[in-house]
mmCIF file of C-alpha atoms in Angstrom:
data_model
loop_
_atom_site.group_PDB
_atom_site.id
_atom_site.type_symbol
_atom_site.label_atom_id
_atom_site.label_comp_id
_atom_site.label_asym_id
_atom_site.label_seq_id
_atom_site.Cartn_x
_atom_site.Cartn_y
_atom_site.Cartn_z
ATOM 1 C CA UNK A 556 11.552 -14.945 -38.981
ATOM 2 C CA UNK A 557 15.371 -15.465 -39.611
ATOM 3 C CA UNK A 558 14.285 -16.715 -43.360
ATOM 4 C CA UNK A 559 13.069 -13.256 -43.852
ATOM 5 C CA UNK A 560 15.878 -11.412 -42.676
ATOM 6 C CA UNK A 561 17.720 -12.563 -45.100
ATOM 7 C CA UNK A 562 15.721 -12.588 -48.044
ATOM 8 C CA UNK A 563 15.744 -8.849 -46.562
ATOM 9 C CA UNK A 564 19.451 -8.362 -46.404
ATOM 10 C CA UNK A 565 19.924 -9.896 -49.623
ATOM 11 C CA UNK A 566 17.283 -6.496 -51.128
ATOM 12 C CA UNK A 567 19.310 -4.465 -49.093
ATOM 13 C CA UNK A 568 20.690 -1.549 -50.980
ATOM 14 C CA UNK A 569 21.362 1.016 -49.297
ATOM 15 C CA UNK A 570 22.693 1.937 -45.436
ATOM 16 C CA UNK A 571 18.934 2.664 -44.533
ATOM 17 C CA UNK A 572 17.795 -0.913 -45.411
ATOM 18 C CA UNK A 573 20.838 -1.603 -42.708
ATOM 19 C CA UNK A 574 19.449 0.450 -40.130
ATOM 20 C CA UNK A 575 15.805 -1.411 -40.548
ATOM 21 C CA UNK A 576 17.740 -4.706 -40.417
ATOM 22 C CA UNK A 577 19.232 -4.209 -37.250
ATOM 23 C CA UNK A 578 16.211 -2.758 -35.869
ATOM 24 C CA UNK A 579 14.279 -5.913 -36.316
ATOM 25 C CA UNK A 580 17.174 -8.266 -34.737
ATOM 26 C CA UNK A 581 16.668 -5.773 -31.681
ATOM 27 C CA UNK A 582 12.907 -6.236 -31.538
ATOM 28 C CA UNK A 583 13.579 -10.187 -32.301
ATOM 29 C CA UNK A 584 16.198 -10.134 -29.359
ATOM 30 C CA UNK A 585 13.898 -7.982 -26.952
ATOM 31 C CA UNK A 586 10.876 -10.605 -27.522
ATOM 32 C CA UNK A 587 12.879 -13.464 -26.753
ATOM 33 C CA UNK A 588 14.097 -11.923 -23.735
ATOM 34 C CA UNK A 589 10.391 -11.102 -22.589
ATOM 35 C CA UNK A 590 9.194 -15.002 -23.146
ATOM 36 C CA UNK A 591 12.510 -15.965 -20.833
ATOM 37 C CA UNK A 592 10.749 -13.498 -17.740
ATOM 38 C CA UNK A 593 7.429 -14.515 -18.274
ATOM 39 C CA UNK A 594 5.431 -16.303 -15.662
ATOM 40 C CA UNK A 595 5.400 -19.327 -16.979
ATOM 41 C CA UNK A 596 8.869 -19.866 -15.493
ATOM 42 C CA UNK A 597 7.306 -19.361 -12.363
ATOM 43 C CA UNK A 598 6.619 -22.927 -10.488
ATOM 44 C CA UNK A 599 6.022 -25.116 -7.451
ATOM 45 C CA UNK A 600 5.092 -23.379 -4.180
ATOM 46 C CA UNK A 601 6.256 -21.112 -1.113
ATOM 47 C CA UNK A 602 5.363 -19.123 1.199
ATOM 48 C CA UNK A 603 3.803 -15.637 1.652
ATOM 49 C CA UNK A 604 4.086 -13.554 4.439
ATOM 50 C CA UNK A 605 2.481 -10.765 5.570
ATOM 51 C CA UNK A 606 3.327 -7.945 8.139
ATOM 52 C CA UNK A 607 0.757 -5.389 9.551
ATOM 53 C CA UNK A 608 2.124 -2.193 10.634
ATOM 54 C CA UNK A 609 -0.528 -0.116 12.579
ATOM 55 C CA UNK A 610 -0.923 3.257 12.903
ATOM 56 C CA UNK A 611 -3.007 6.667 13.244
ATOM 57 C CA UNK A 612 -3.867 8.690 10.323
ATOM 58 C CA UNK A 613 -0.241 8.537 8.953
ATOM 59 C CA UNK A 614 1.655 8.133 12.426
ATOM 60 C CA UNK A 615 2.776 5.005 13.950
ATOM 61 C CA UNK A 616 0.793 3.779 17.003
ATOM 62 C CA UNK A 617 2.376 3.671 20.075
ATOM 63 C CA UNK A 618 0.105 2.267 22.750
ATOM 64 C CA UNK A 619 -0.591 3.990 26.424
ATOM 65 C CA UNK A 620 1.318 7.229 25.728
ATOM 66 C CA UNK A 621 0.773 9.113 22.616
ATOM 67 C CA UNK A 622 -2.622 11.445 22.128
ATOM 68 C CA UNK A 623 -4.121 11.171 18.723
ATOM 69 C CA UNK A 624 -6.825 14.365 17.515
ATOM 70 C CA UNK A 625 -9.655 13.257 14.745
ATOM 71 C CA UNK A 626 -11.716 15.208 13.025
ATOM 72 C CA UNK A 627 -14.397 14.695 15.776
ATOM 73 C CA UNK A 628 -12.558 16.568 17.748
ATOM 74 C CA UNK A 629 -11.416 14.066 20.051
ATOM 75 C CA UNK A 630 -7.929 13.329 21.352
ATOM 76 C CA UNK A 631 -7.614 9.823 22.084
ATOM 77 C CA UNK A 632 -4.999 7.528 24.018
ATOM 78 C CA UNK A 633 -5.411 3.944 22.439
ATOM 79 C CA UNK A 634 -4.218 1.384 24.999
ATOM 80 C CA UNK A 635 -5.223 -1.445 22.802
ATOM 81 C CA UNK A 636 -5.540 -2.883 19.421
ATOM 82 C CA UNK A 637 -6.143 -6.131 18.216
ATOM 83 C CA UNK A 638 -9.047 -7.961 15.877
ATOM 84 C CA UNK A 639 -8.995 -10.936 13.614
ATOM 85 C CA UNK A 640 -7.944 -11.354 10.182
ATOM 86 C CA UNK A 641 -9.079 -14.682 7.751
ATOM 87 C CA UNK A 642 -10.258 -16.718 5.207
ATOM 88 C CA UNK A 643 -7.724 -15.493 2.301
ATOM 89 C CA UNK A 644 -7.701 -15.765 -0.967
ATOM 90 C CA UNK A 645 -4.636 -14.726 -3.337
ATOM 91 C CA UNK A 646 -5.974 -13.334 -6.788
ATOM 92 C CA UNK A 647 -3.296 -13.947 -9.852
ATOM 93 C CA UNK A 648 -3.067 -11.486 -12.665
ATOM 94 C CA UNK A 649 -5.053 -13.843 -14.687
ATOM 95 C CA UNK A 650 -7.785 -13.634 -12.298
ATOM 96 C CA UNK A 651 -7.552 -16.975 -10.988
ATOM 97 C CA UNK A 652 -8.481 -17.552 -7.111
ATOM 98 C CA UNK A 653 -6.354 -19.200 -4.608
ATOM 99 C CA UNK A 654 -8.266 -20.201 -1.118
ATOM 100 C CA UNK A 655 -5.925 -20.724 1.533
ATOM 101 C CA UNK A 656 -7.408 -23.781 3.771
ATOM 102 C CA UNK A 657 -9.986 -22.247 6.194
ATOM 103 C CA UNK A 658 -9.117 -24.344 8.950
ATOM 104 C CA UNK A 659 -5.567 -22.617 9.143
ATOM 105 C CA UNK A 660 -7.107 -19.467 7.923
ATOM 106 C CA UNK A 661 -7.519 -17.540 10.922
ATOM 107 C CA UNK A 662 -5.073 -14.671 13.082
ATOM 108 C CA UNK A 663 -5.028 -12.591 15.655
ATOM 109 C CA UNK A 664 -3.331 -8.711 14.950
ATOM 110 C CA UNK A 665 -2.113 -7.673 18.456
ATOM 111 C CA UNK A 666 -0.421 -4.397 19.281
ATOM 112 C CA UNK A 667 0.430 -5.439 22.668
ATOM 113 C CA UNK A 668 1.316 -8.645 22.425
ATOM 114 C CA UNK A 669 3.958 -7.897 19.235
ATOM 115 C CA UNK A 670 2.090 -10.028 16.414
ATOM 116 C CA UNK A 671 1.878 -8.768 13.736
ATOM 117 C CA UNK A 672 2.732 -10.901 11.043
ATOM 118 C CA UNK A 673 0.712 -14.137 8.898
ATOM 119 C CA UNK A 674 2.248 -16.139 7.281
ATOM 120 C CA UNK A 675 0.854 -18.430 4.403
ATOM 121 C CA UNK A 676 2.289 -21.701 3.935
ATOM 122 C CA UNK A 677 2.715 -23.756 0.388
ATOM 123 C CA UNK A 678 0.849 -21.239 -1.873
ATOM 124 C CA UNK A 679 1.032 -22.246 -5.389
ATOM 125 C CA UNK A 680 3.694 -20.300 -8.173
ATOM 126 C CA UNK A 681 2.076 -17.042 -9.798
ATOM 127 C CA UNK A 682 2.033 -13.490 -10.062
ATOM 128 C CA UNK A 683 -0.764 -12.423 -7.206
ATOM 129 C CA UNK A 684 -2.576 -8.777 -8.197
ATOM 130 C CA UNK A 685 -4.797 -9.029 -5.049
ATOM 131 C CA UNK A 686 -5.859 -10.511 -1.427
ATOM 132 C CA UNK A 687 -8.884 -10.953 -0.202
ATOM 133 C CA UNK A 688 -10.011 -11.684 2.916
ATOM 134 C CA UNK A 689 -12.016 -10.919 6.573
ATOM 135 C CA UNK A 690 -12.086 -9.503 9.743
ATOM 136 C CA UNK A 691 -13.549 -11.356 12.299
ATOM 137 C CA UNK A 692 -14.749 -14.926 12.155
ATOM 138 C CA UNK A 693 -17.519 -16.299 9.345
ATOM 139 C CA UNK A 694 -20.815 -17.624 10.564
ATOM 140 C CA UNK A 695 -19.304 -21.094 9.371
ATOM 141 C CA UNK A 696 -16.155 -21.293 11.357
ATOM 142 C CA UNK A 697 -18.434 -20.044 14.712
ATOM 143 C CA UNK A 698 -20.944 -22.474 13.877
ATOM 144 C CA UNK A 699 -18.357 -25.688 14.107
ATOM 145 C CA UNK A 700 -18.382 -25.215 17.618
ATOM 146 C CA UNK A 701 -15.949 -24.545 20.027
ATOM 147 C CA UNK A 702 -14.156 -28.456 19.390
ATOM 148 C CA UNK A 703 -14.491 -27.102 15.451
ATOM 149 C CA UNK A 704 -11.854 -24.252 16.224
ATOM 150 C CA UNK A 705 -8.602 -25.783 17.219
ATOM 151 C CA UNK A 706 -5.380 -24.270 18.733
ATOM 152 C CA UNK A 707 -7.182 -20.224 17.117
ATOM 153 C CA UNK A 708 -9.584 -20.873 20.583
ATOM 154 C CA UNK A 709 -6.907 -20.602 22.849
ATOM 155 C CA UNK A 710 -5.618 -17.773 20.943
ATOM 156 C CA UNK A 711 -8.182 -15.504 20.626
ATOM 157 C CA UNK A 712 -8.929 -16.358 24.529
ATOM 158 C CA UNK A 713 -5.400 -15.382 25.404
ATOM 159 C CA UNK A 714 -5.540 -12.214 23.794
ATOM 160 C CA UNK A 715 -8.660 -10.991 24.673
ATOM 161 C CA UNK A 716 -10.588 -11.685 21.747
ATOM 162 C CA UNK A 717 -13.099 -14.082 23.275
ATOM 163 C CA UNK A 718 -16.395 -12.822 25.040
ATOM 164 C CA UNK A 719 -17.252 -16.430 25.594
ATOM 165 C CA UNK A 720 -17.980 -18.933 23.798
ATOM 166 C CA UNK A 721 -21.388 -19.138 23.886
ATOM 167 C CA UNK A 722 -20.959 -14.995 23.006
ATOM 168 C CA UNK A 723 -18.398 -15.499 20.630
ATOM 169 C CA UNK A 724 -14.831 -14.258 19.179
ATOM 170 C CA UNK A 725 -14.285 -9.731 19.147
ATOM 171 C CA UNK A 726 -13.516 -9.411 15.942
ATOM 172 C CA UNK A 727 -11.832 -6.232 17.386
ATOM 173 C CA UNK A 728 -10.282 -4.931 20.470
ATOM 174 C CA UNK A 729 -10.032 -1.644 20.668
ATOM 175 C CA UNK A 730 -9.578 0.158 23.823
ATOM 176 C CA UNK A 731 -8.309 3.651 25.723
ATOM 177 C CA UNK A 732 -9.205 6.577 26.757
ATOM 178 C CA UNK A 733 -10.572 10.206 25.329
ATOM 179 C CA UNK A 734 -10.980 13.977 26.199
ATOM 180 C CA UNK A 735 -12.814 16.705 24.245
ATOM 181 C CA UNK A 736 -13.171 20.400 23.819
ATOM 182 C CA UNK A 737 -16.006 20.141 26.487
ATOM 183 C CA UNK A 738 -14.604 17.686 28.762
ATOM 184 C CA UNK A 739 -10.828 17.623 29.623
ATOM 185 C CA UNK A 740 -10.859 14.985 32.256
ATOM 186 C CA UNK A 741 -9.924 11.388 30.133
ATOM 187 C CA UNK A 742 -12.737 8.957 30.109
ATOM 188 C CA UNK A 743 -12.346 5.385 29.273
ATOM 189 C CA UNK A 744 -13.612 3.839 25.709
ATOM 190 C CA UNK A 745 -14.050 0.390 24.840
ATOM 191 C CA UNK A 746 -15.078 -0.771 21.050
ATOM 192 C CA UNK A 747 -15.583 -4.456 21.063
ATOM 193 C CA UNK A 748 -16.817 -5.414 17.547
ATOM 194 C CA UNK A 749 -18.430 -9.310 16.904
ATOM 195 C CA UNK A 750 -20.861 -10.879 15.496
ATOM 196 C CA UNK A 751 -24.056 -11.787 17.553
ATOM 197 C CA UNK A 752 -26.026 -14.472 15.307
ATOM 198 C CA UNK A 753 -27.358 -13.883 11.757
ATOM 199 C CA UNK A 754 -29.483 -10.686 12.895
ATOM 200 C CA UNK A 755 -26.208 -8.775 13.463
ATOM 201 C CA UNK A 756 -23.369 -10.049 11.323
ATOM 202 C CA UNK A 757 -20.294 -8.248 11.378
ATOM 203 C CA UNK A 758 -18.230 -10.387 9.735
ATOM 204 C CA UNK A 759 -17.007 -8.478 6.349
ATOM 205 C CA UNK A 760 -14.723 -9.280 3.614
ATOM 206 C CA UNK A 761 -13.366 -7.033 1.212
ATOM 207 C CA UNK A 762 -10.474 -6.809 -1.443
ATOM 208 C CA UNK A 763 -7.289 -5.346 -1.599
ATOM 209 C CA UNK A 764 -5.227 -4.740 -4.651
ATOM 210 C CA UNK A 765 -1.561 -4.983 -4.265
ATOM 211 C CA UNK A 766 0.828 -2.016 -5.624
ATOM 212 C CA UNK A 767 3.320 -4.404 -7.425
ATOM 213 C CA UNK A 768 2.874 -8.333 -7.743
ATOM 214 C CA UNK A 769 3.458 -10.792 -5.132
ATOM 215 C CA UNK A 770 5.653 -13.312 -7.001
ATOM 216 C CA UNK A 771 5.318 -16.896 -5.594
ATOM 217 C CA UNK A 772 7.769 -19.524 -7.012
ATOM 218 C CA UNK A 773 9.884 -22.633 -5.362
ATOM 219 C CA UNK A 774 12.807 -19.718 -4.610
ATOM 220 C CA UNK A 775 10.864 -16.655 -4.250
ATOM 221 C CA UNK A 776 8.797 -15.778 -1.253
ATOM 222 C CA UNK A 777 6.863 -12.650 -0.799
ATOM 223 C CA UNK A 778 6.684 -10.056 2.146
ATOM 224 C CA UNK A 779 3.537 -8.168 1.720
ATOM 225 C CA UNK A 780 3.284 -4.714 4.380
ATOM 226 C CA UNK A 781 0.153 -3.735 5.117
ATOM 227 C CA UNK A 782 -0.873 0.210 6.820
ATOM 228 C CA UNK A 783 -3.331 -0.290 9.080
ATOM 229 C CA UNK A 784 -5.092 3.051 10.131
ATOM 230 C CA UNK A 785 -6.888 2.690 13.529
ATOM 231 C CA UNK A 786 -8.189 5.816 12.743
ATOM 232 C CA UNK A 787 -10.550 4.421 10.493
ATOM 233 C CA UNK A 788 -12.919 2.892 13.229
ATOM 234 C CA UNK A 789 -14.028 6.238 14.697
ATOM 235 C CA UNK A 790 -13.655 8.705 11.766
ATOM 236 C CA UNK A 791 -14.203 6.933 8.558
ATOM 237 C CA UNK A 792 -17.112 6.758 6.385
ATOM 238 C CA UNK A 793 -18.755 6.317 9.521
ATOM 239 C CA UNK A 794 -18.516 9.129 12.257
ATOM 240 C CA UNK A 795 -18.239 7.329 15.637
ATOM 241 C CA UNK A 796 -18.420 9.551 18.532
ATOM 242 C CA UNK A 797 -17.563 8.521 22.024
ATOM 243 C CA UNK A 798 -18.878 11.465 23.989
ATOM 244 C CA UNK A 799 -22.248 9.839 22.877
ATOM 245 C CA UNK A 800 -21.607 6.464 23.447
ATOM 246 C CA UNK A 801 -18.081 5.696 24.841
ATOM 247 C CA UNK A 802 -18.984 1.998 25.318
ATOM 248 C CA UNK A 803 -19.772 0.306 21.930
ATOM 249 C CA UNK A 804 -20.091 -4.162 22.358
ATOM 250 C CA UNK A 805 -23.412 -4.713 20.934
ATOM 251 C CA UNK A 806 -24.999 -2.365 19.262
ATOM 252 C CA UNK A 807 -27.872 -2.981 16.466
ATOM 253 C CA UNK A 808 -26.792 0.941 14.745
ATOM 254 C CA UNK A 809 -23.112 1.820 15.685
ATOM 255 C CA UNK A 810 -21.942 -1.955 15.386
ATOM 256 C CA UNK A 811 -22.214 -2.543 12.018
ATOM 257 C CA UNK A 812 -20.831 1.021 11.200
ATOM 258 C CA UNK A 813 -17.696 0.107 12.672
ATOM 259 C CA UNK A 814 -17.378 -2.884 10.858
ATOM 260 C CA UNK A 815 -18.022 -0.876 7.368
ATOM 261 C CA UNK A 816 -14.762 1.031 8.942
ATOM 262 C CA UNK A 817 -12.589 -1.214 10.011
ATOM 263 C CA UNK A 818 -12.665 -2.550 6.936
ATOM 264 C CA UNK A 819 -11.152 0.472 5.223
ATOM 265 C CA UNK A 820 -8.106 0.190 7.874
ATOM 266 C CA UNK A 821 -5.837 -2.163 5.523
ATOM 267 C CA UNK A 822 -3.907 -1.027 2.218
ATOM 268 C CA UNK A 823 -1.057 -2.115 1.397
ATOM 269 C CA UNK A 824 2.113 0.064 1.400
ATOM 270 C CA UNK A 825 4.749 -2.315 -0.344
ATOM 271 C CA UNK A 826 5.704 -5.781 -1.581
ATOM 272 C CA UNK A 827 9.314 -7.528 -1.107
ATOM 273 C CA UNK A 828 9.965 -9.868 -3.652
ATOM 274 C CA UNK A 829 13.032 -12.853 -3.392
ATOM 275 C CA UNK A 830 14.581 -15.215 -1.059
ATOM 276 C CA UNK A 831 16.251 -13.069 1.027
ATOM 277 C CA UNK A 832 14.279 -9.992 2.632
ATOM 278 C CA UNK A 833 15.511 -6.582 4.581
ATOM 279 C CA UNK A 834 12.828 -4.994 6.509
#
């Protein structure tokens, strides 16, 4: 390259040959610039971290207090929220899959017990596009048995995510109370979503593409924030109404519909990248 830039400036004779000479050092300068930013600097491992902000059809959620109105015409009062997120995998922008070890792979989201944060330890240097992962707990995990589960047991039991254990984990937990048009006195609701063997699965996974890369090196570690709209469960593709049934736990129709929904709660809103992070 520099060889012919000055066989070129040699030929030069006139103040436009000049102009084309200096425009090739620029593009020269700009490519070497681009190599130096590349990804393949990126190396050895951190962690990632990942908040969940919950919230109503754009609002925040504020449990016991604030009346929410969806398009079912139903004004709700949500008193709790909580399910299960797991197994994830971090997708790089060359389409290679990280698994994050499933036996650490599993979290409780609680509104009313303030977590609302995962964080993944010693994930491998790259530029992640993507996350994928589940809510609820696999047939796989269940399946080890209740010595199979370590410390997430005592968890999920101590945040009311555990029918028993010979009924299994609640994949969610989502509780309150409602009043329609029709009826203005508040009745409870309670929408307890699991699975209940391999005739009515509700574990789902699903992927979700991140706005800006997650950049994962030995001195950067990522923040991702997740929106999580609790007003998916009752009025997303799905219509859920609770004047017909305000009691959903196991349900061979409604159950898996919520589960199709819940899974449309989580996008992501924005990524901090670096070492050092202001919420």
């Amino acid at each position: 390259m520099i060889e012919y830039l000055l066989i070129l400036y040699n030929k030069m004779k006139s103040l436009k040959n000049i102009q084309y000479l200096f425009l090739a050092l620029s593009i020269l300068t700009i490519s070497c610039s681009t190599d130096d930013d590349s990804s393949e600097n990126l190396s050895g491992e951190n962690n990632l971290t990942m908040e969940f902000d919950n919230s109503v059809n754009g609002d925040d959620l504020i449990l016991n207090t604030t009346a929410y109105t969806n398009s079912n015409g139903e004004r709700i009062t949500i008193n709790r929220f909580n399910y299960i997120v797991s197994n994830f995998v971090l997708i790089d922008s060359e389409g290679n899959e990280f698994t994050y070890p499933k036996d650490e792979s599993y979290f409780v989201i609680s509104e009313e017990a303030g977590l609302n944060e995962v964080q993944l330890t010693n994930i491998p240097a790259g530029e992640y596009v993507a996350l994928r992962f589940g809510v609820g707990v696999d047939q796989e995990k269940y399946l080890q048995g209740a010595e199979g589960q370590g410390d997430f047991l005592q968890t999920a039991e101590s945040t009311n995510m555990l029918w028993s254990w010979l009924t299994g984990y609640k994949f969610l937990n989502f509780e309150g109370s409602f009043t329609t048009a029709a009826n203005i006195e508040a009745q409870d609701f309670k929408i307890h979503m699991g699975s209940h063997g391999s005739s009515l699965d509700n574990y789902k996974e699903f992927t979700v593409d991140l706005p800006t890369k997650a950049l994962v090196s030995s001195n950067l570690s990522p923040i991702v924030h997740f929106k999580v709209d609790a007003n998916q469960i009752l009025d997303g593709q799905n219509k859920i109404l609770l004047s017909e049934k305000s009691v959903v736990m196991i349900d061979e129709v409604k159950s898996p519909q919520i589960a199709t929904n819940a899974a449309a709660m989580f996008s992501v809103d924005h990524i901090h990248n670096g070492e050092n992070h202001d919420h």
